[in-house]
Coordinates of C-alpha atoms in Angstrom, one line a residue:
Chain A
X112 CA 89.6 9.7 -136.7
X113 CA 93.0 8.1 -136.2
X114 CA 96.0 8.7 -134.1
X115 CA 99.1 6.5 -133.5
X116 CA 99.6 5.0 -130.5
X117 CA 102.9 3.4 -129.9
X118 CA 103.9 2.9 -133.6
X119 CA 100.5 1.4 -134.5
X120 CA 97.7 3.6 -135.8
X121 CA 94.6 3.2 -133.9
X122 CA 91.3 4.0 -135.1
X123 CA 88.1 5.4 -133.5
X124 CA 85.2 4.8 -135.0
X125 CA 82.5 6.9 -133.0
X126 CA 84.8 10.0 -131.4
X127 CA 81.7 11.7 -129.9
X128 CA 81.1 8.1 -128.0
X129 CA 84.9 7.6 -127.2
X130 CA 84.8 11.0 -125.7
X131 CA 81.9 10.6 -123.8
X132 CA 83.0 6.7 -122.0
X133 CA 86.6 8.7 -121.2
X134 CA 84.5 11.8 -119.5
X135 CA 82.7 9.4 -117.8
X136 CA 85.9 7.4 -116.5
X137 CA 87.3 11.0 -115.6
X138 CA 84.6 11.6 -113.4
X139 CA 84.6 8.0 -111.4
X140 CA 88.5 8.9 -110.9
X141 CA 87.5 12.2 -109.4
X142 CA 84.8 11.0 -107.7
X143 CA 87.0 8.1 -105.9
X144 CA 89.5 10.7 -105.2
X145 CA 87.1 12.7 -103.4
X146 CA 85.9 9.5 -101.8
X147 CA 89.8 8.6 -100.3
X148 CA 90.0 12.5 -99.1
X149 CA 86.4 13.7 -97.9
X150 CA 86.0 11.1 -95.4
X151 CA 89.5 11.8 -94.1
X152 CA 89.1 16.0 -93.9
X153 CA 85.6 15.5 -92.2
X154 CA 85.7 12.2 -90.9
X155 CA 81.8 10.4 -90.5
X156 CA 80.1 12.8 -92.8
X157 CA 81.0 11.0 -96.1
X158 CA 81.3 7.2 -95.0
X159 CA 79.0 6.5 -98.0
X160 CA 81.0 8.0 -100.9
X161 CA 83.3 5.2 -100.9
X162 CA 80.8 2.0 -101.5
X163 CA 78.9 4.4 -103.6
X164 CA 82.1 5.0 -105.9
X165 CA 82.9 1.7 -106.0
X166 CA 79.6 0.5 -107.0
X167 CA 79.8 3.3 -109.9
X168 CA 83.0 2.0 -111.1
X169 CA 81.0 -1.4 -111.4
X170 CA 78.1 0.0 -113.0
X171 CA 79.5 1.5 -115.7
X172 CA 81.8 -0.5 -116.7
X173 CA 79.2 -3.3 -117.1
X174 CA 77.2 -1.4 -119.3
X175 CA 80.0 0.4 -121.3
X176 CA 81.6 -3.1 -122.1
X177 CA 78.2 -4.5 -123.1
X178 CA 77.2 -1.3 -125.2
X179 CA 80.9 -1.8 -126.4
X180 CA 80.3 -5.5 -127.3
X181 CA 77.4 -5.2 -129.1
X182 CA 73.2 -5.7 -128.9
X183 CA 73.7 -9.0 -127.7
X184 CA 75.4 -8.3 -124.9
X185 CA 73.4 -5.3 -124.0
X186 CA 69.8 -6.9 -124.3
X187 CA 71.4 -10.2 -121.9
X188 CA 73.2 -7.6 -119.3
X189 CA 69.1 -5.7 -119.6
X190 CA 67.5 -8.7 -119.4
X191 CA 69.4 -9.3 -116.3
X192 CA 69.0 -5.8 -115.0
X193 CA 65.0 -6.5 -115.5
X194 CA 64.5 -9.5 -113.6
X195 CA 66.6 -8.2 -110.4
X196 CA 64.5 -5.2 -110.6
X197 CA 61.4 -7.2 -111.2
X198 CA 62.0 -9.6 -108.4
X199 CA 63.0 -6.6 -106.0
X200 CA 59.3 -5.1 -107.1
X201 CA 57.4 -8.6 -106.5
X202 CA 59.4 -9.0 -102.7
X203 CA 58.0 -5.7 -101.6
X204 CA 54.8 -5.7 -103.4
X205 CA 52.0 -7.4 -101.8
X206 CA 51.2 -10.8 -103.3
X207 CA 49.0 -13.5 -102.1
X208 CA 49.8 -17.2 -101.2
X209 CA 48.2 -18.4 -104.5
X210 CA 50.1 -16.2 -106.8
X211 CA 53.4 -18.0 -106.6
X212 CA 52.7 -19.5 -109.8
X213 CA 51.5 -15.9 -111.2
X214 CA 55.2 -14.7 -110.1
X215 CA 57.1 -17.1 -111.9
X216 CA 55.2 -16.6 -114.9
X217 CA 56.0 -12.8 -114.6
X218 CA 59.8 -13.9 -114.6
X219 CA 59.0 -15.7 -118.1
X220 CA 58.2 -12.6 -119.4
X221 CA 61.6 -11.6 -119.0
X222 CA 62.6 -14.3 -121.3
X223 CA 60.2 -13.7 -123.8
X224 CA 60.6 -9.7 -123.7
X225 CA 64.0 -9.9 -124.4
X226 CA 64.2 -12.6 -126.5
X227 CA 61.7 -10.8 -129.5
X228 CA 65.0 -8.3 -129.6
X229 CA 67.1 -11.7 -130.3
X230 CA 64.3 -12.9 -132.8
X231 CA 64.1 -10.3 -135.7
X232 CA 65.1 -13.1 -138.2
X233 CA 61.8 -15.6 -136.7
X234 CA 59.4 -13.1 -136.9
X235 CA 58.6 -10.6 -140.0
X236 CA 59.5 -7.8 -137.7
X237 CA 60.1 -8.8 -134.0
X238 CA 59.5 -4.9 -133.2
X239 CA 55.9 -4.8 -133.9
X240 CA 55.0 -7.8 -131.7
X241 CA 57.3 -6.2 -128.8
X242 CA 55.2 -3.4 -128.9
X243 CA 52.1 -5.1 -127.7
X244 CA 53.5 -8.1 -126.3
X245 CA 53.7 -7.1 -122.5
X246 CA 51.3 -4.0 -122.3
X247 CA 48.2 -6.0 -123.7
X248 CA 49.2 -10.1 -124.1
X249 CA 51.0 -10.0 -120.5
X250 CA 47.6 -7.8 -119.4
X251 CA 45.6 -10.8 -121.0
X252 CA 47.6 -13.8 -119.7
X253 CA 48.1 -12.5 -116.0
X254 CA 44.4 -11.7 -115.9
X255 CA 43.1 -15.0 -117.2
X256 CA 45.8 -16.4 -115.4
X257 CA 45.1 -15.2 -112.1
X258 CA 41.4 -16.0 -112.3
X259 CA 41.9 -19.6 -113.3
X260 CA 43.5 -19.7 -110.0
X261 CA 40.2 -19.1 -108.9
X262 CA 41.4 -16.9 -105.2
X263 CA 38.8 -13.9 -105.7
X264 CA 39.8 -11.4 -102.6
X265 CA 42.9 -9.0 -103.6
X266 CA 42.0 -10.4 -107.3
X267 CA 42.1 -7.2 -108.9
X268 CA 45.1 -5.2 -106.4
X269 CA 47.2 -8.1 -107.4
X270 CA 46.7 -8.5 -111.1
X271 CA 47.7 -5.0 -111.3
X272 CA 50.6 -5.3 -109.2
X273 CA 51.6 -7.7 -111.2
X274 CA 50.7 -6.1 -114.4
X275 CA 52.6 -2.9 -113.2
X276 CA 55.7 -4.7 -112.2
X277 CA 56.3 -6.3 -115.6
X278 CA 55.4 -3.3 -117.8
X279 CA 57.8 -0.7 -115.2
X280 CA 60.8 -3.4 -114.7
X281 CA 60.6 -5.1 -118.0
X282 CA 59.1 -3.6 -121.1
X283 CA 60.1 -0.2 -120.4
X284 CA 63.9 -0.9 -119.4
X285 CA 63.7 -3.2 -122.6
X286 CA 63.3 -0.6 -124.5
X287 CA 67.3 0.5 -123.7
X288 CA 68.1 -3.2 -125.2
X289 CA 65.9 -2.6 -128.4
X290 CA 67.6 1.0 -129.0
X291 CA 71.0 -1.6 -129.7
X292 CA 69.4 -2.8 -132.8
X293 CA 69.2 0.9 -134.6
X294 CA 71.4 0.4 -137.3
X295 CA 74.8 2.2 -136.9
X296 CA 74.5 4.3 -140.3
X297 CA 71.2 5.7 -138.7
X298 CA 72.9 8.2 -136.4
X299 CA 76.1 9.5 -135.4
X300 CA 77.8 7.4 -132.7
X301 CA 75.9 4.4 -133.7
X302 CA 73.4 2.9 -131.7
X303 CA 75.7 2.7 -128.9
X304 CA 76.0 6.1 -128.8
X305 CA 71.9 6.5 -129.0
X306 CA 71.7 4.7 -125.4
X307 CA 74.9 6.4 -124.1
X308 CA 73.2 9.1 -124.4
X309 CA 69.9 8.4 -123.0
X310 CA 71.7 6.6 -119.7
X311 CA 73.8 10.3 -119.5
X312 CA 71.4 12.8 -119.7
X313 CA 68.7 10.8 -117.4
X314 CA 71.8 10.6 -114.5
X315 CA 72.9 14.1 -115.8
X316 CA 69.3 15.3 -114.7
X317 CA 69.3 13.6 -111.3
X318 CA 72.5 14.8 -110.4
X319 CA 71.6 18.5 -112.1
X320 CA 68.2 18.9 -110.2
X321 CA 70.3 17.5 -106.9
X322 CA 73.1 20.7 -107.5
X323 CA 70.4 23.2 -108.0
X324 CA 68.2 22.2 -105.4
X325 CA 71.0 22.4 -102.8
X326 CA 72.3 25.8 -104.3
X327 CA 69.1 27.8 -104.6
X328 CA 66.1 24.7 -103.3
X329 CA 63.3 26.6 -100.8
X330 CA 60.1 25.3 -102.2
X331 CA 59.2 21.7 -101.6
X332 CA 57.3 20.6 -104.7
X333 CA 55.9 17.3 -103.7
X334 CA 56.1 17.2 -99.7
X335 CA 54.7 14.1 -99.0
X336 CA 56.3 12.1 -101.8
X337 CA 59.8 13.6 -102.3
X338 CA 60.5 16.1 -99.2
X339 CA 64.1 17.0 -100.4
X340 CA 62.5 18.0 -104.2
X341 CA 62.2 21.1 -104.6
X342 CA 60.7 23.6 -107.8
X343 CA 63.9 25.5 -107.9
X344 CA 65.7 22.2 -108.2
X345 CA 63.3 20.3 -110.5
X346 CA 63.0 23.6 -113.1
X347 CA 66.9 24.3 -112.6
X348 CA 68.2 20.7 -113.4
X349 CA 65.3 20.3 -116.4
X350 CA 66.6 23.6 -118.4
X351 CA 70.3 22.6 -117.6
X352 CA 69.7 19.0 -118.8
X353 CA 67.5 20.1 -121.9
X354 CA 70.3 23.0 -122.8
X355 CA 73.0 19.9 -122.7
X356 CA 70.9 17.5 -124.7
X357 CA 70.2 20.3 -127.1
X358 CA 74.2 21.0 -127.4
X359 CA 75.7 17.1 -127.5
X360 CA 71.9 15.9 -129.8
X361 CA 74.3 15.8 -132.9
X362 CA 77.2 14.3 -132.0
X363 CA 75.0 11.3 -130.6
X364 CA 71.5 11.5 -132.5
X365 CA 70.1 12.1 -136.1
X366 CA 67.7 14.7 -134.6
X367 CA 66.9 18.1 -136.2
X368 CA 67.9 21.3 -134.3
X369 CA 63.9 21.5 -133.5
X370 CA 63.4 18.3 -132.7
X371 CA 66.2 17.9 -130.5
X372 CA 65.2 20.8 -128.6
X373 CA 61.8 18.8 -128.1
X374 CA 63.2 15.9 -127.0
X375 CA 66.0 17.8 -124.7
X376 CA 63.0 19.1 -122.8
X377 CA 60.4 16.1 -122.3
X378 CA 63.0 13.3 -121.6
X379 CA 64.4 15.2 -118.3
X380 CA 60.9 15.8 -117.8
X381 CA 59.8 12.3 -117.9
X382 CA 62.8 11.2 -115.9
X383 CA 61.9 13.5 -113.1
X384 CA 58.3 11.8 -113.2
X385 CA 59.8 8.4 -112.9
X386 CA 61.7 9.3 -110.2
X387 CA 58.6 10.6 -107.8
X388 CA 57.0 7.8 -109.2
X389 CA 59.4 5.3 -107.5
X390 CA 59.5 7.4 -104.4
X391 CA 55.2 7.3 -104.0
X392 CA 55.7 3.5 -104.7
X393 CA 58.4 3.1 -101.6
X394 CA 56.4 5.0 -99.4
X395 CA 53.2 3.4 -99.9
X396 CA 55.7 0.0 -99.7
X397 CA 57.2 0.9 -96.1
X398 CA 60.6 0.8 -97.4
X399 CA 63.4 3.2 -97.8
X400 CA 64.9 1.3 -100.5
X401 CA 64.2 -1.7 -102.8
X402 CA 67.1 -4.0 -101.7
X403 CA 70.6 -3.8 -100.6
X404 CA 72.2 -5.3 -103.8
X405 CA 74.4 -2.2 -104.8
X406 CA 76.4 -0.7 -101.6
X407 CA 75.8 3.0 -101.5
X408 CA 72.7 3.3 -104.1
X409 CA 70.1 0.3 -102.8
X410 CA 68.5 -1.2 -104.8
X411 CA 68.6 -2.1 -109.3
X412 CA 64.9 0.0 -108.7
X413 CA 66.6 2.8 -106.3
X414 CA 68.8 3.7 -109.4
X415 CA 66.4 2.5 -112.5
X416 CA 63.7 5.2 -111.2
X417 CA 64.3 7.6 -114.0
X418 CA 64.9 5.5 -116.6
X419 CA 61.7 3.2 -116.4
X420 CA 59.9 6.3 -117.7
X421 CA 62.7 8.1 -120.0
X422 CA 63.4 5.2 -122.1
X423 CA 60.6 4.5 -123.7
X424 CA 59.7 8.5 -124.3
X425 CA 63.1 8.6 -125.6
X426 CA 62.7 5.5 -128.2
X427 CA 59.6 6.8 -129.2
X428 CA 60.5 10.4 -130.1
X429 CA 63.6 9.0 -131.6
X430 CA 61.2 6.7 -133.4
X431 CA 58.7 9.4 -134.5
X432 CA 61.2 12.2 -135.7
X433 CA 64.4 10.6 -137.1
X434 CA 65.2 6.7 -137.1
X435 CA 63.8 5.5 -139.9
X436 CA 64.4 1.4 -138.4
X437 CA 61.4 2.1 -136.1
Chain B
X292 CA 90.5 -32.5 -101.2
X293 CA 86.5 -33.0 -100.4
X294 CA 86.8 -29.3 -98.4
X295 CA 88.4 -27.7 -100.8
X296 CA 85.7 -28.8 -103.8
X297 CA 83.1 -27.9 -101.2
X298 CA 84.7 -24.5 -100.6
X299 CA 85.1 -23.5 -104.3
X300 CA 81.7 -25.0 -104.9
X301 CA 80.3 -22.4 -102.6
X302 CA 82.2 -19.5 -103.6
X303 CA 81.9 -20.2 -107.5
X304 CA 78.8 -21.6 -107.9
X305 CA 76.6 -21.6 -104.9
X306 CA 76.7 -18.3 -103.4
X307 CA 76.3 -16.3 -106.9
X308 CA 73.5 -18.5 -107.7
X309 CA 71.7 -18.1 -104.2
X310 CA 72.3 -14.1 -105.0
X311 CA 70.8 -13.9 -108.0
X312 CA 68.0 -16.1 -106.9
X313 CA 67.3 -15.2 -103.2
X314 CA 69.3 -11.5 -102.9
X315 CA 70.6 -12.5 -99.9
X316 CA 70.5 -8.7 -98.5
X317 CA 71.6 -8.8 -95.0
X318 CA 72.2 -6.9 -91.5
X319 CA 74.8 -7.3 -89.4
X320 CA 76.6 -10.3 -90.6
X321 CA 79.6 -8.7 -88.6
X322 CA 77.9 -10.3 -85.2
X323 CA 78.1 -14.2 -86.5
X324 CA 80.6 -16.0 -84.7
X325 CA 84.1 -16.3 -86.6
X326 CA 85.4 -19.5 -84.6
X327 CA 83.7 -22.2 -82.8
X328 CA 82.3 -23.1 -80.3
X329 CA 79.8 -21.1 -81.6
X330 CA 75.7 -21.8 -82.3
X331 CA 73.6 -19.8 -84.6
X332 CA 70.1 -20.0 -84.2
X333 CA 67.7 -18.8 -86.9
X334 CA 63.7 -19.4 -87.5
X335 CA 62.9 -21.9 -90.1
X336 CA 60.7 -21.3 -93.0
X337 CA 62.0 -23.3 -96.1
X338 CA 65.2 -25.7 -97.1
X339 CA 66.4 -22.4 -98.9
X340 CA 67.3 -21.5 -95.0
X341 CA 70.0 -23.5 -94.4
X342 CA 71.7 -22.5 -97.9
X343 CA 71.3 -18.6 -96.8
X344 CA 73.2 -18.9 -93.5
X345 CA 75.5 -21.0 -94.9
X346 CA 76.0 -18.2 -97.7
X347 CA 76.5 -15.7 -95.3
X348 CA 79.9 -16.9 -93.5
X349 CA 83.1 -16.4 -95.0
X350 CA 83.8 -19.6 -97.1
X351 CA 87.5 -20.5 -95.2
X352 CA 84.4 -21.1 -92.4
X353 CA 82.7 -23.6 -94.2
X354 CA 84.9 -26.8 -92.8
X355 CA 83.5 -25.5 -89.1
X356 CA 79.5 -25.1 -89.9
X357 CA 77.3 -28.0 -89.4
X358 CA 73.6 -27.7 -89.7
X359 CA 71.5 -29.9 -87.1
X360 CA 69.1 -31.4 -89.5
X361 CA 66.0 -33.6 -88.9
X362 CA 67.5 -37.4 -89.3
X363 CA 64.2 -38.4 -90.7
X364 CA 64.2 -36.6 -93.5
X365 CA 67.8 -35.8 -94.4
X366 CA 69.3 -39.0 -93.3
X367 CA 67.0 -41.7 -94.5
X368 CA 70.3 -43.5 -96.4
X369 CA 72.0 -44.0 -99.3
X370 CA 72.7 -40.9 -101.9
X371 CA 70.6 -38.1 -99.7
X372 CA 72.3 -39.3 -96.8
X373 CA 76.2 -39.1 -97.7
X374 CA 75.2 -35.9 -99.7
X375 CA 73.8 -34.2 -96.4
X376 CA 76.6 -35.4 -94.2
X377 CA 79.3 -34.8 -96.1
X378 CA 78.3 -32.1 -98.8
X379 CA 75.9 -30.1 -96.5
X380 CA 77.8 -31.0 -93.6
X381 CA 74.8 -32.0 -91.4
X382 CA 74.8 -33.4 -88.4
X383 CA 71.8 -35.8 -87.8
X384 CA 68.9 -35.6 -85.1
X385 CA 66.4 -37.6 -84.3
X386 CA 62.8 -36.2 -84.1
X387 CA 60.6 -37.9 -82.0
X388 CA 60.6 -41.7 -81.3
X389 CA 63.9 -42.1 -79.8
X390 CA 64.3 -44.1 -76.4
X391 CA 64.7 -42.0 -72.7
X392 CA 68.3 -43.3 -72.3
X393 CA 69.3 -42.0 -75.6
X394 CA 70.5 -38.5 -76.3
X395 CA 69.8 -37.1 -79.6
X396 CA 72.0 -33.9 -79.1
X397 CA 75.1 -36.3 -78.6
X398 CA 76.1 -35.6 -82.1
X399 CA 75.7 -31.9 -81.8
X400 CA 77.5 -31.9 -78.5
X401 CA 80.6 -33.8 -80.2
X402 CA 80.6 -30.9 -82.9
X403 CA 80.7 -28.0 -80.5
X404 CA 83.5 -30.2 -78.5
X405 CA 85.4 -30.3 -81.4
X406 CA 85.1 -26.6 -81.9
X407 CA 82.7 -26.4 -84.5
X408 CA 79.4 -23.6 -85.1
X409 CA 76.5 -25.4 -84.9
X410 CA 73.5 -23.8 -87.1
X411 CA 70.2 -24.7 -85.6
X412 CA 66.7 -23.9 -86.2
X413 CA 64.7 -24.1 -82.7
X414 CA 61.4 -24.4 -84.1
X415 CA 62.2 -27.7 -85.4
X416 CA 60.2 -27.9 -88.2
X417 CA 59.6 -25.5 -91.6
X418 CA 55.9 -25.7 -90.6
X419 CA 53.5 -22.6 -91.9
X420 CA 55.8 -20.2 -94.7
X421 CA 56.7 -17.1 -92.4
X422 CA 55.3 -17.8 -89.4
X423 CA 57.4 -18.5 -86.3
X424 CA 56.3 -21.8 -84.0
X425 CA 57.2 -22.1 -80.6
X426 CA 60.9 -23.1 -79.6
X427 CA 62.2 -26.3 -78.9
X428 CA 64.8 -26.5 -75.7
X429 CA 67.1 -28.2 -77.4
X430 CA 69.3 -25.5 -78.0
X431 CA 68.9 -24.3 -74.6
X432 CA 70.3 -27.7 -73.5
X433 CA 73.6 -27.1 -76.0
X434 CA 74.5 -24.3 -74.3
X435 CA 74.1 -25.5 -70.9
X436 CA 76.7 -28.1 -72.1
X437 CA 79.0 -25.9 -73.7
X438 CA 79.0 -22.5 -72.4
X439 CA 81.5 -21.3 -74.0
X440 CA 79.4 -21.5 -77.4
X441 CA 77.3 -18.1 -77.4
X442 CA 74.0 -18.2 -79.5
X443 CA 73.3 -15.2 -82.5
X444 CA 70.1 -15.3 -83.6
X445 CA 69.2 -14.7 -86.7
X446 CA 66.0 -13.5 -88.3
X447 CA 65.3 -14.9 -91.8
X448 CA 62.7 -13.8 -94.0
X449 CA 61.2 -14.5 -97.9
X450 CA 62.3 -18.1 -97.9
X451 CA 59.2 -19.8 -97.0
X452 CA 57.9 -17.3 -100.0
X453 CA 60.3 -18.9 -102.5
X454 CA 60.5 -22.8 -101.5
X455 CA 57.8 -23.5 -98.7
X456 CA 57.3 -26.8 -97.1
X457 CA 55.8 -29.3 -100.0
X458 CA 56.0 -26.5 -102.7
X459 CA 57.5 -28.4 -105.9
X460 CA 58.4 -25.1 -107.4
X461 CA 61.1 -22.8 -106.6
X462 CA 59.7 -19.0 -107.0
X463 CA 62.7 -16.2 -106.5
X464 CA 62.3 -13.5 -104.2
X465 CA 64.6 -11.5 -102.6
X466 CA 65.0 -12.8 -98.8
X467 CA 66.6 -10.9 -96.0
X468 CA 69.0 -12.2 -93.1
X469 CA 69.0 -10.2 -89.7
X470 CA 71.9 -11.0 -87.2
X471 CA 71.4 -10.2 -83.5
X472 CA 73.9 -10.0 -81.0
X473 CA 74.9 -13.2 -79.3
X474 CA 73.5 -14.3 -76.0
X475 CA 75.2 -17.0 -73.2
X476 CA 73.6 -19.3 -71.0
X477 CA 71.2 -17.9 -68.6
X478 CA 70.8 -20.6 -66.3
X479 CA 67.6 -22.1 -67.2
X480 CA 66.0 -23.8 -70.3
X481 CA 62.8 -22.0 -70.7
X482 CA 64.0 -18.6 -69.7
X483 CA 66.7 -18.8 -72.4
X484 CA 64.9 -19.8 -75.4
X485 CA 62.2 -17.4 -74.6
X486 CA 65.3 -14.8 -75.0
X487 CA 66.3 -16.0 -77.7
X488 CA 62.7 -16.2 -79.0
X489 CA 62.2 -12.2 -77.9
X490 CA 65.7 -11.4 -79.8
X491 CA 64.6 -13.1 -83.2
X492 CA 61.3 -11.4 -82.9
X493 CA 62.8 -7.8 -82.7
X494 CA 65.3 -8.6 -85.4
X495 CA 62.2 -8.5 -87.7
X496 CA 61.4 -4.9 -87.5
X497 CA 64.6 -4.5 -89.4
X498 CA 63.6 -6.7 -92.1
X499 CA 61.8 -4.8 -95.1
X500 CA 58.0 -5.0 -94.5
X501 CA 56.5 -8.1 -95.9
X502 CA 53.1 -8.3 -97.4
X503 CA 51.9 -11.9 -98.1
X504 CA 48.7 -13.3 -97.1

């Protein structure tokens, strides 16, 4: 697609991606106007909206900028996000005085995990190594290193916590960055379109669940884990997201209609489970937010919750149904 | 010149790095003093504590911030001494071994008289990580000397895990600082430090639970 702007012709390589990004920016503008108007109309009720919208601007510009700049920038940004998420997790989860070195090793896994995304020319196919590195070798190294350190009380619980944290915060989130290494020719809006669509649909699902829940929510779905979630909200949001996914899939993914329907049904569902899993963990640890890093939102993990589950599943389904590279 | 360099180093290097490594989750920073003379008193677990406290203040107050630090540790002469005094901005204080007639608090008192903001750790030592020990009365004697200086209590959590005493490795963990309402001179040394200690212990309730054994 091309058009004239101030006498020079502008080429847009991926109209769907550009339109999607412009749409998100339009939503941000609307939200920011609401954040200015609503607190004035109903004082005290919307105090959180201003900082929340400002943080959204930062998130969207950072992620959008990284997707625009390419897979290297995206990998570096998500490596940083993984580090911050893992730090939040290991700060709140119980660890022992002897585990400081293990925690440092866990941070080192961020470098190796994301390094594998860069190391394609170093190994024959670093994707194969990526798949097994943290789930298998991270597991073996953590278990052996902690046995070597020698404190046995609380061993099993702590080794489980460290492995859980690295898989959820580093390995699962790393899939988002690895998806950017899809050859652009394999997707209608390039690799960036695939990533954009994942981020869009998981956030859309959160919003859709919230709206359906507010509108017709009655029956609590997980009263002890996440008391505000209802069956009506979860199912309404799930089906809405599935329909939106199915309708937009031809513009962003190489999926055939049947496969798009399957992915559209599965990904929002995994997002929901990622959300309640993080809620269960926060309840177990006795906190509401995982940190105060993002004003109006809480911590990095609070924002990532549904993505930690949705990202690997979306990646694997795309790889299975459509993408030759993986 | 040196002050300008310090200020920009804090804004452009120290604070971003500290945020990356230690998160710097803060509660109640609006209660911190905005002008001297004033005293900020916190519990002490790690050298990182001083860094966190310096990062809590707006950078234009940096020239006024004076951490009171042990002379036997930070003022041993040479480059270390110069760096502690001129870059960190410490006021050295003698721990033990001072003669009866010597006022170990003289340096801190002069700073208060100049209208500076003292950063003190009433425990006097880092001690066991993430455990609060007995408070010394020095801070009470400083407020008695300068009642205009209110003491703002701060509870610090997590730095003892990142860099405990005698540790060689720094491990990033998120740290939390909870600032309480300033308290004024009450007329008794022991009464004052008891009140301060109770305040800091109460602030602990607002920090996220720490599970580290």
